[in-house]
mmCIF file of C-alpha atoms in Angstrom:
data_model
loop_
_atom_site.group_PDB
_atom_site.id
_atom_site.type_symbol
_atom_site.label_atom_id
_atom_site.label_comp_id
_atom_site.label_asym_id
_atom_site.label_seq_id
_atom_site.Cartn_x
_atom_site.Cartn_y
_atom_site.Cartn_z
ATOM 1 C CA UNK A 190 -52.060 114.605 -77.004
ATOM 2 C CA UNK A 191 -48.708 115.178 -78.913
ATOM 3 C CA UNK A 192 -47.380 116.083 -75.354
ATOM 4 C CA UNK A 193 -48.497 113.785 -73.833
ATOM 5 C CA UNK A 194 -46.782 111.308 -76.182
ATOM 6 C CA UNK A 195 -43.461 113.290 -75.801
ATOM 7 C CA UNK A 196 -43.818 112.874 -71.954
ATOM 8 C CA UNK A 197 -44.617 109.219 -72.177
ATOM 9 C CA UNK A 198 -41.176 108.846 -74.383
ATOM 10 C CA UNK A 199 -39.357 110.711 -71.675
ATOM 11 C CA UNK A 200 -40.357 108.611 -69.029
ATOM 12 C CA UNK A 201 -39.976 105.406 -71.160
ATOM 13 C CA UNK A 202 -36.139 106.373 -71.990
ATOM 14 C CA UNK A 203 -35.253 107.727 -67.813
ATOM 15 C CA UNK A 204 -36.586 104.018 -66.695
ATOM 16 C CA UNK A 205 -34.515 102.164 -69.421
ATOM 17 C CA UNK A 206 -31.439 104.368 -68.336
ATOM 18 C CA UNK A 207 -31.959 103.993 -64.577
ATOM 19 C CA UNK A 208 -32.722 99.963 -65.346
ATOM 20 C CA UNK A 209 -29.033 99.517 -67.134
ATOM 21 C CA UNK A 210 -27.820 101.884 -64.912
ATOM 22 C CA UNK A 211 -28.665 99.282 -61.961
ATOM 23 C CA UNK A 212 -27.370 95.942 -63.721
ATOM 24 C CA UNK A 213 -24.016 97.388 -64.690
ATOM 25 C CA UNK A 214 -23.587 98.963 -60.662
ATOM 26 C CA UNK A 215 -25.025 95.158 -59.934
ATOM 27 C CA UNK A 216 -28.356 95.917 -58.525
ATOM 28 C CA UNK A 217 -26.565 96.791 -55.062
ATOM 29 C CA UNK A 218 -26.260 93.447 -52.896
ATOM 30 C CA UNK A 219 -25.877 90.417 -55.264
ATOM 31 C CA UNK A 220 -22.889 88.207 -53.475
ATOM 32 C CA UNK A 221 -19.435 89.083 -56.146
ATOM 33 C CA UNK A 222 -19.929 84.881 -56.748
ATOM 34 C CA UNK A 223 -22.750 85.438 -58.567
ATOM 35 C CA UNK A 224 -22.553 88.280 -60.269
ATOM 36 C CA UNK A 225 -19.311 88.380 -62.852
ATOM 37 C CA UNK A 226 -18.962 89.045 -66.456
ATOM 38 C CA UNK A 227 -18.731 85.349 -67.458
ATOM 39 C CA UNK A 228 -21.992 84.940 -65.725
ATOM 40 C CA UNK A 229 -20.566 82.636 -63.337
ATOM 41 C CA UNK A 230 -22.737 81.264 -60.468
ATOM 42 C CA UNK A 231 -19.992 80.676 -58.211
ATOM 43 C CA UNK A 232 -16.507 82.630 -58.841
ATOM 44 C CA UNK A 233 -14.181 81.646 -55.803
ATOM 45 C CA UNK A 234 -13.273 78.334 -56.015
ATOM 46 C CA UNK A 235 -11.419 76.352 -52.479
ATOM 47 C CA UNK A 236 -10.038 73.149 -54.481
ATOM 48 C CA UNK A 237 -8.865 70.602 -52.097
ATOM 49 C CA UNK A 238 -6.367 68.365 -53.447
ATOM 50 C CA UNK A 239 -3.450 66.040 -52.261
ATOM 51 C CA UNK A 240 0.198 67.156 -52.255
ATOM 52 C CA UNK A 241 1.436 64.822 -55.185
ATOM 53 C CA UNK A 242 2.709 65.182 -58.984
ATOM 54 C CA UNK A 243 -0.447 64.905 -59.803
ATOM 55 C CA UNK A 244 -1.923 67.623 -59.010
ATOM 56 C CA UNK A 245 0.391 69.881 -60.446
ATOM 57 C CA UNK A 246 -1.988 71.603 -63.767
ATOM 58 C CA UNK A 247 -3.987 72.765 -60.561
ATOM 59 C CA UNK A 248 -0.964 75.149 -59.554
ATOM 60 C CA UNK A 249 -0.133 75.250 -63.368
ATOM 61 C CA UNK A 250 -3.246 77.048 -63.922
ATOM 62 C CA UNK A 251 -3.293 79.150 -61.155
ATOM 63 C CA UNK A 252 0.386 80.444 -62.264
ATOM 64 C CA UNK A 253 -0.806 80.808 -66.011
ATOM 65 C CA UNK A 254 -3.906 82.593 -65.171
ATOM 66 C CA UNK A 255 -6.026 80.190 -66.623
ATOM 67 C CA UNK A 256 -8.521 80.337 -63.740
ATOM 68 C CA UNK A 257 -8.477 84.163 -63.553
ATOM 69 C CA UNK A 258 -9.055 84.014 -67.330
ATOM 70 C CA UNK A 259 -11.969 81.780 -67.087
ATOM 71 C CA UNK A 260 -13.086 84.305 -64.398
ATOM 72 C CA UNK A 261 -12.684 81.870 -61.036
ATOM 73 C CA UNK A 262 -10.651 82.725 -58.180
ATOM 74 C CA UNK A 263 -8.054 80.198 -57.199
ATOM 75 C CA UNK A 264 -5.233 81.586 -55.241
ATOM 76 C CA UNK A 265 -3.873 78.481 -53.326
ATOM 77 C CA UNK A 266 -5.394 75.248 -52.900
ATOM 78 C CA UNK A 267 -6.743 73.334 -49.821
ATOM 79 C CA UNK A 268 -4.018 71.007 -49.358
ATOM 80 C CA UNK A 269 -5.494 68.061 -47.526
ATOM 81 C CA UNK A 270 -4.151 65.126 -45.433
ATOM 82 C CA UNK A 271 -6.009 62.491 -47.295
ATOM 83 C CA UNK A 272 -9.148 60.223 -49.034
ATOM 84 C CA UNK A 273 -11.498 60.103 -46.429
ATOM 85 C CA UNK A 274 -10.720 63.666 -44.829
ATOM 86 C CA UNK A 275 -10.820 65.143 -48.131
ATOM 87 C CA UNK A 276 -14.103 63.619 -48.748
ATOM 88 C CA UNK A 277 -15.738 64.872 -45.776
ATOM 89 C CA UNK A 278 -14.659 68.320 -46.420
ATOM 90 C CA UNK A 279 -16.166 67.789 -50.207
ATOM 91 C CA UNK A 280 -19.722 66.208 -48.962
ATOM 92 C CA UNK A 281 -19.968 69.072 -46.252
ATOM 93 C CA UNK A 282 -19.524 71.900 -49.139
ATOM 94 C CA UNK A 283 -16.410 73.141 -47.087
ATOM 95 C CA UNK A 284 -14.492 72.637 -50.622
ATOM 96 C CA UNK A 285 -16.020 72.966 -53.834
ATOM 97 C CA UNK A 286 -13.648 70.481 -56.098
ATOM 98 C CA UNK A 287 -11.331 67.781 -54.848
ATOM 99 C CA UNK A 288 -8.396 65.710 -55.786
ATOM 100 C CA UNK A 289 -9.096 62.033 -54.951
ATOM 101 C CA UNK A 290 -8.415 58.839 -55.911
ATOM 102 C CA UNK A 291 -11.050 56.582 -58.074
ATOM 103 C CA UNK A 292 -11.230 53.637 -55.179
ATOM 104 C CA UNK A 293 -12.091 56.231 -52.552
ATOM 105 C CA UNK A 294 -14.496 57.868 -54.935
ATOM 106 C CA UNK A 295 -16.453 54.953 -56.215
ATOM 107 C CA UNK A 296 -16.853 53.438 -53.018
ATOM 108 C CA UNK A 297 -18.457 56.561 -51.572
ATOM 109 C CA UNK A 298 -21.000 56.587 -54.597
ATOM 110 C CA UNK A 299 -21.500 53.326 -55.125
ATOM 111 C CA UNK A 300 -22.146 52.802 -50.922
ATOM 112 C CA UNK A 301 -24.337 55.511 -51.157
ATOM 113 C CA UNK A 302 -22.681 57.871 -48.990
ATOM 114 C CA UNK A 303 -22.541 60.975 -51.403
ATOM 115 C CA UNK A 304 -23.839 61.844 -54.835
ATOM 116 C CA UNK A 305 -20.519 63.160 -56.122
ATOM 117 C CA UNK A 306 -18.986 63.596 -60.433
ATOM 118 C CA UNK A 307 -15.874 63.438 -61.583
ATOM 119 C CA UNK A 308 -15.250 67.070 -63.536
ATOM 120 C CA UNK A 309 -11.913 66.144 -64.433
ATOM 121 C CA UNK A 310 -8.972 63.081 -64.936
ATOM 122 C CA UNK A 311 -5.826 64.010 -62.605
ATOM 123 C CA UNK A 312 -3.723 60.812 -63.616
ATOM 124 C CA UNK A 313 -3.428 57.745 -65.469
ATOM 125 C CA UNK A 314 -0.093 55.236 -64.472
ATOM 126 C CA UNK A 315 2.334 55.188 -67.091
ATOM 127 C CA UNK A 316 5.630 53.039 -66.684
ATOM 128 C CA UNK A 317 7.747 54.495 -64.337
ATOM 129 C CA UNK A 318 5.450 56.329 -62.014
ATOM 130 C CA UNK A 319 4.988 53.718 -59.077
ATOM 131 C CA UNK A 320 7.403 50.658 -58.191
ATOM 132 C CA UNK A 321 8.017 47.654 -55.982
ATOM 133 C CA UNK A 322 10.755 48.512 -54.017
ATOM 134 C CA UNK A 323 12.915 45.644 -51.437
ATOM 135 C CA UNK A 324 15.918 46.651 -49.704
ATOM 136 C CA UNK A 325 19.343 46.424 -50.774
ATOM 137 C CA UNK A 326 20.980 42.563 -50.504
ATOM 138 C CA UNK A 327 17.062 41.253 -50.617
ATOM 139 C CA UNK A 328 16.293 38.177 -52.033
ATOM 140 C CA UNK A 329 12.835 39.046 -53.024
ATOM 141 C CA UNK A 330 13.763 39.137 -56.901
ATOM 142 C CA UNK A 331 10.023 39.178 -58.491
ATOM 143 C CA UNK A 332 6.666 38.765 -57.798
ATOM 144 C CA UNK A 333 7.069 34.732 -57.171
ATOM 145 C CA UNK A 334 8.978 35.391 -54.457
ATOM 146 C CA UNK A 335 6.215 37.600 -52.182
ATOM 147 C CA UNK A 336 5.025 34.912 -50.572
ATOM 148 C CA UNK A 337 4.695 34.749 -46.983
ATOM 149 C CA UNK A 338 6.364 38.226 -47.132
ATOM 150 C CA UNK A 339 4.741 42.209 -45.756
ATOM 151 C CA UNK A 340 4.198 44.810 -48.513
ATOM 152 C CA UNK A 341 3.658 47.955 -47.579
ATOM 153 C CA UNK A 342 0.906 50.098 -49.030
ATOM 154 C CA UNK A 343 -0.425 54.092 -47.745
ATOM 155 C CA UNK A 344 -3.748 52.879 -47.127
ATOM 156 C CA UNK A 345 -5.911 49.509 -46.733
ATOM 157 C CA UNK A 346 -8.355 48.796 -49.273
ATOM 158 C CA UNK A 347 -7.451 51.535 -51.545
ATOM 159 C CA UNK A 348 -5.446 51.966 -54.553
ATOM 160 C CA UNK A 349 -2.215 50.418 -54.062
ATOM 161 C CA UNK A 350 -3.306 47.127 -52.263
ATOM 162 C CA UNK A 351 -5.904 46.961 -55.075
ATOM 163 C CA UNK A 352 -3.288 46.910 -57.625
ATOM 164 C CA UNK A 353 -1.261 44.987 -55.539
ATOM 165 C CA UNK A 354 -4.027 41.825 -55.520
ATOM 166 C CA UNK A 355 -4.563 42.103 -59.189
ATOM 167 C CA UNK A 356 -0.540 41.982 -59.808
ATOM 168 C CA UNK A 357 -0.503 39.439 -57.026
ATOM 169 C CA UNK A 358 -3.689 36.941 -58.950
ATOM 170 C CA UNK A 359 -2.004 37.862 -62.853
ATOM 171 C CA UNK A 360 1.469 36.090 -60.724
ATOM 172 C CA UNK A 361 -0.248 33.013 -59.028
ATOM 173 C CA UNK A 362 -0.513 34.330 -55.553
ATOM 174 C CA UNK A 363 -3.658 34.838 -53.323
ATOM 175 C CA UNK A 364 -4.262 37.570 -51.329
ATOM 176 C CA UNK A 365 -3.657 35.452 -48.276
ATOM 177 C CA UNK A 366 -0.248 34.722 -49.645
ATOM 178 C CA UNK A 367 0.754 37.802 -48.456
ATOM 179 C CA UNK A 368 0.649 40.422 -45.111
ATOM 180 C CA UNK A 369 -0.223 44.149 -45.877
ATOM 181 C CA UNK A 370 1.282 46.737 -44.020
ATOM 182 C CA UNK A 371 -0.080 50.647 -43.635
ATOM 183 C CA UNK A 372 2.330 53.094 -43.952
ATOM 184 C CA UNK A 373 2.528 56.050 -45.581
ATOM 185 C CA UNK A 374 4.650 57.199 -48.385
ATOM 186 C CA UNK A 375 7.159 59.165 -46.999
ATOM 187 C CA UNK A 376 8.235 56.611 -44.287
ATOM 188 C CA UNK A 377 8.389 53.655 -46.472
ATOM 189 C CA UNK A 378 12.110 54.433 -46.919
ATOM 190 C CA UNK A 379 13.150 54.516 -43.790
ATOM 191 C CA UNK A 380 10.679 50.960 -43.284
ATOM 192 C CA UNK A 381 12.562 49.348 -46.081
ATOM 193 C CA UNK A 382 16.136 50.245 -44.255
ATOM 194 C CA UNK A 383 14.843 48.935 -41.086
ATOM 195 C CA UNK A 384 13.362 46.141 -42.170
ATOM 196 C CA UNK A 385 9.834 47.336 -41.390
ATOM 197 C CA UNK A 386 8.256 45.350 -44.125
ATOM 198 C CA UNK A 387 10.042 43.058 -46.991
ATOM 199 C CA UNK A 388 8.441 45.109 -50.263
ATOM 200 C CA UNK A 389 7.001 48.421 -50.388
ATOM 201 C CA UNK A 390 4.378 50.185 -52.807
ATOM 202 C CA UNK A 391 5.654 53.380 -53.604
ATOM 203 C CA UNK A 392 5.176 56.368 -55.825
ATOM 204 C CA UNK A 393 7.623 59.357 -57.399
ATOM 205 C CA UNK A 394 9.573 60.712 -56.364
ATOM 206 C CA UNK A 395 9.987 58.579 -53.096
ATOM 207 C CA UNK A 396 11.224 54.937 -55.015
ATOM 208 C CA UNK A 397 13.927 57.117 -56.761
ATOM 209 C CA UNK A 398 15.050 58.761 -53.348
ATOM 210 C CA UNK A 399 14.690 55.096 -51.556
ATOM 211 C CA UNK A 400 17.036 54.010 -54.401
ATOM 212 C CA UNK A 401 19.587 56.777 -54.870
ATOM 213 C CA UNK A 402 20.669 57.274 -51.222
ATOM 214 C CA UNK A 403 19.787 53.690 -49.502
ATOM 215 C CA UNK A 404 20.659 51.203 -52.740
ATOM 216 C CA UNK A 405 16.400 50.265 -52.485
ATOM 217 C CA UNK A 406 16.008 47.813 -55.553
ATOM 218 C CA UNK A 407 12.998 47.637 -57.850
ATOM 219 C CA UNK A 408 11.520 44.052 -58.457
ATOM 220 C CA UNK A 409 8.297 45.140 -60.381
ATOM 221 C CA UNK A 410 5.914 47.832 -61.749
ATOM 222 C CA UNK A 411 2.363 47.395 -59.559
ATOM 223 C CA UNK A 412 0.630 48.653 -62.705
ATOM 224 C CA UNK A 413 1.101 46.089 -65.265
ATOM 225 C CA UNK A 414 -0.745 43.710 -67.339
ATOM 226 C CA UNK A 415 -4.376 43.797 -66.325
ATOM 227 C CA UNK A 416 -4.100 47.075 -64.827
ATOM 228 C CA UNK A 417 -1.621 49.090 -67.108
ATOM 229 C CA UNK A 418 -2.316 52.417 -67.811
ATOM 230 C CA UNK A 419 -4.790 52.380 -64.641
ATOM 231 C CA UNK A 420 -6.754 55.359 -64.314
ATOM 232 C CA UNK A 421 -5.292 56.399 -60.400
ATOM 233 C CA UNK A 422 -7.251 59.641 -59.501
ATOM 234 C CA UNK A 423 -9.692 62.887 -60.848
ATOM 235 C CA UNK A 424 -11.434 66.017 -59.894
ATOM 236 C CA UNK A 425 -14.685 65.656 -57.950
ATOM 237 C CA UNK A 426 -17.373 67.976 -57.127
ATOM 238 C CA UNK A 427 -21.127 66.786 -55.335
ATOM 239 C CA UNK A 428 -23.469 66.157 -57.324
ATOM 240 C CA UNK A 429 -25.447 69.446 -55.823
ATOM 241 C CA UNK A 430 -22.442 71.592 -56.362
ATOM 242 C CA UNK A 431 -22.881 70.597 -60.809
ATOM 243 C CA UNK A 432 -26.138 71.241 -60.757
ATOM 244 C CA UNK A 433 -25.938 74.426 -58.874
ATOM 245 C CA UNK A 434 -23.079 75.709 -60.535
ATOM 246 C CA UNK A 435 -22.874 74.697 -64.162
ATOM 247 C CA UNK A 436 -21.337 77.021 -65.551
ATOM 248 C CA UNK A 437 -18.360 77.119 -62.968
ATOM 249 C CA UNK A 438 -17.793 73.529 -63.074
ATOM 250 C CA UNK A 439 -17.429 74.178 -66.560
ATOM 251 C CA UNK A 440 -14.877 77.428 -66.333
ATOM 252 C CA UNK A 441 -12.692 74.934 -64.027
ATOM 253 C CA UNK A 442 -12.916 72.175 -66.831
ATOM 254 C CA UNK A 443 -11.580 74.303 -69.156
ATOM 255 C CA UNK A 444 -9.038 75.583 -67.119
ATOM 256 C CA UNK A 445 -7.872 72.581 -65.992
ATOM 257 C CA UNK A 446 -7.836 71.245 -69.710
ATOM 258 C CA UNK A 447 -5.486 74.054 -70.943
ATOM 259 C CA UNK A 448 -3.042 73.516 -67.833
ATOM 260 C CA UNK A 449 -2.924 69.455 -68.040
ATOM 261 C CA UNK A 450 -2.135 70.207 -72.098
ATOM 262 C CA UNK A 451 0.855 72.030 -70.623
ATOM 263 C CA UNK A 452 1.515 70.003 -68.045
ATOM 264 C CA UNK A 453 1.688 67.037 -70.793
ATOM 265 C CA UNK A 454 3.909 69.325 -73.580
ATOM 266 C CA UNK A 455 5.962 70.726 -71.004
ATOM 267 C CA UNK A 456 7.659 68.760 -68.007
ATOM 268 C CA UNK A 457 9.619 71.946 -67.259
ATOM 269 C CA UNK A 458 6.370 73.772 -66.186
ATOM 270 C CA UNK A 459 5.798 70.998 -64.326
ATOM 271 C CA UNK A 460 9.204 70.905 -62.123
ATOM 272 C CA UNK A 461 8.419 74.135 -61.603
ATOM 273 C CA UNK A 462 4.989 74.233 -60.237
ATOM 274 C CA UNK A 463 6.207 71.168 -57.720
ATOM 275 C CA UNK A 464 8.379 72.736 -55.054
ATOM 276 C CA UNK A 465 5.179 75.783 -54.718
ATOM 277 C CA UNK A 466 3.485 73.019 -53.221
ATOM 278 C CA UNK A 467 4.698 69.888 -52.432
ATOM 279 C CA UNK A 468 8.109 69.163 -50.908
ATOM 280 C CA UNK A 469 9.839 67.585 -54.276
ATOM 281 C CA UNK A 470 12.808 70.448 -54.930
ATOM 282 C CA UNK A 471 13.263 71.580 -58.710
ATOM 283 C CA UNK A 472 16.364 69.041 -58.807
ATOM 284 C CA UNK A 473 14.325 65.898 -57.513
ATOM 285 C CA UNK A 474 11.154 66.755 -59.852
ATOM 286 C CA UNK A 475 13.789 66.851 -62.892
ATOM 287 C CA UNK A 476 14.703 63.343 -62.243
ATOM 288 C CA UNK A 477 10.879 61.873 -61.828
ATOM 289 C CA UNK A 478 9.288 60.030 -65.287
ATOM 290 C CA UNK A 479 5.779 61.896 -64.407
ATOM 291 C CA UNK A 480 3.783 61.821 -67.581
ATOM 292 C CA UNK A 481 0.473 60.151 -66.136
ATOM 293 C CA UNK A 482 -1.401 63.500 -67.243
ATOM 294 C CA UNK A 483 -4.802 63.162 -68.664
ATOM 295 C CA UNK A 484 -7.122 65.224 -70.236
ATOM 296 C CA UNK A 485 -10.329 63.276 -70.501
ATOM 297 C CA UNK A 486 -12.270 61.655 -67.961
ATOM 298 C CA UNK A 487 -12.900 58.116 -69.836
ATOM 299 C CA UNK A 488 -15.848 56.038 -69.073
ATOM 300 C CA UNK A 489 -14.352 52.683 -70.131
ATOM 301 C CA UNK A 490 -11.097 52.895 -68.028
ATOM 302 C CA UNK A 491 -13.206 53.967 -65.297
ATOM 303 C CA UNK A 492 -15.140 51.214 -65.230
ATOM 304 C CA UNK A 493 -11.990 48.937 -64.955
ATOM 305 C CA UNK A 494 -11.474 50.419 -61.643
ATOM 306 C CA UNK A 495 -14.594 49.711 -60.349
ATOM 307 C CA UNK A 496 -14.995 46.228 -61.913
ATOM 308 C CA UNK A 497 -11.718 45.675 -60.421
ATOM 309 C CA UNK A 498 -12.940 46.726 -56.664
ATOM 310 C CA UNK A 499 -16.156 44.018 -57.808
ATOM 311 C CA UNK A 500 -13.649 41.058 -58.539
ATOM 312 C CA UNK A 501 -11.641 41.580 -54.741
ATOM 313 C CA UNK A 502 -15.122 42.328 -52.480
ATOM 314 C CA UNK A 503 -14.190 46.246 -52.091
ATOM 315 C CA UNK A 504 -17.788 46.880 -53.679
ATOM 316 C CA UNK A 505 -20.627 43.920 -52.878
ATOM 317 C CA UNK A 506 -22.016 44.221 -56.467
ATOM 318 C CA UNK A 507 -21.143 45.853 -59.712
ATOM 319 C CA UNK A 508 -21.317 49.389 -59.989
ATOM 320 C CA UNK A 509 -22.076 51.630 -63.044
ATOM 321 C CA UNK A 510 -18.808 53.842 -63.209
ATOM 322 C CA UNK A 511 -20.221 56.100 -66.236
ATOM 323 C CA UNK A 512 -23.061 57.346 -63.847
ATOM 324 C CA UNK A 513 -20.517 59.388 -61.495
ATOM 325 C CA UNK A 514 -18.952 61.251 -64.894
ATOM 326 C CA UNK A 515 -20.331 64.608 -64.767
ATOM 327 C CA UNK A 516 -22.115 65.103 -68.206
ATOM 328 C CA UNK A 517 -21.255 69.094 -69.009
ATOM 329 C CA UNK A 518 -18.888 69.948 -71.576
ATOM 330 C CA UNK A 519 -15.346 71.718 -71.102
ATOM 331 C CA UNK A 520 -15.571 73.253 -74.085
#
């Protein structure tokens, strides 16, 4: 019986061996985005984003090594033409996280087009990130005087023209006071000079440039009063992808927290990360006010945005903002 026992041990001890054996090699076949030390569901992450300030703790983190740390792969973002593309891409599962900006994202939950959370804040205007620029000699000297005038914004129904109504409605105007014009950023300049439109929207670093080499005035901050400190854009993933992938959506929070906290300390780290890719040079990003940065996705100032889109008929009802904030934890 005694060897018998002794056998019975033997055995007992070769199947524990060959069992550890297995899950250290892997157990031959799991895909590598499953199957990491951090436990990971999903390790290679294709982040789609927009080419702006903005989005600079992305590149932040991956120069750090805060994603590698946090066990995700990131070597260069998606960079994407814009909203609606970007979107698609995100619904389709072609990328896995995406830059965007609140307007585009509440309208595509609260239309019911996708089920998508917001992982992550990318920007909050601060004083000195977006202006109201009119060309040099113009007598368009404040908001008063936009009546009956064209202001240029990047896209309809989005963002900028939203801000624009509110600023338009806290100064006495109507929205039919005044004649949007699409264009996008980088031309508005060259509009301005050639008289393309009377007032354009425009962001860092482009008023600065519009101002420093054509004489472009400002007349007025967009984001004041009723919308200062406007929460502009965040991270997005579906809602699918959270479920899914908790644990990933989580490494990428806390990634993205550590580079934003730079990002915020640091402008330097910022200029830097800017010219890797966007097309602001080190010596144009030194001159921009950034400092929109934002750790924390905040339920409240979300909500202004969408109660905002309520008030000027982008949404046909209100719209519960909280229920798009993804409810892990980055810590």
């Amino acid at each position: 019986m005694s060897g018998l026992r002794r056998r019975l041990r033997v055995s007992a001890v070769l199947l524990t061996a060959t069992a550890l054996f297995a899950a250290g090699c892997g157990g031959g076949g799991s895909d590598k985005s499953s199957a990491n030390a951090g436990g990971l569901e999903k390790t290679e992450l294709n982040i789609g984003m927009l080419p702006l300030p903005e989005t600079a703790p992305i590149q932040i983190a991956i120069d750090k090594g805060f994603f590698k740390a946090e066990g995700l792969t990131v070597t260069k973002p998606t960079i994407i033409a814009g909203g609606a593309a970007g979107m698609a891409d995100l619904l389709s599962g072609k990328l896995d996280v995406m830059h965007s900006n609140y307007v585009s994202a509440i309208t595509t939950a609260a239309t019911g087009v996708g089920k998508i959370k917001v992982v992550g804040e990318a920007w909050t205007a601060k004083p000195g990130n977006f202006a109201l620029m009119v060309k040099k000699g113009s007598p368009i000297k404040s908001v008063a005087d936009f009546k009956g005038k064209t202001v240029a914004v990047n896209t309809f129904k989005n963002v900028a023209e939203l801000a624009m109504l509110s600023l338009l409605k806290t100064n006495g105007l109507t929205p039919e006071d005044v004649t949007f014009k699409e264009m996008p950023f980088p031309q508005m300049q060259g509009g301005l000079a050639t008289n393309q439109m009377d007032v354009a929207f425009m962001p860092e670093p482009f008023y600065q440039t519009a101002a420093s080499k054509d004489g472009a005035v400002l007349v007025a901050e967009p984001f004041a009063g009723p919308t200062a400190d406007f929460p502009i854009a965040g991270y997005l993933v579906t809602e699918d992808f959270a479920k899914k992938n908790p644990k990933t959506v989580a490494a990428f929070q806390r990634a993205l927290v550590k580079a934003t906290e730079v990002a915020i300390s640091n402008s330097a780290e910022v200029e830097a990360a800017l010219p890797k890719y966007t097309k602001i040079d080190r010596a144009t990003a030194e001159l921009m006010v950034l400092g929109g940065f934002s750790t924390t996705v905040n339920a409240t100032r979300l909500q202004r945005v969408a109660d905002l889109m309520t008030d000027f008929k982008y949404l046909p009802s209100k719209f519960d903002a909280s229920s798009m904030i993804y409810s892990g934890s980055a810590s």
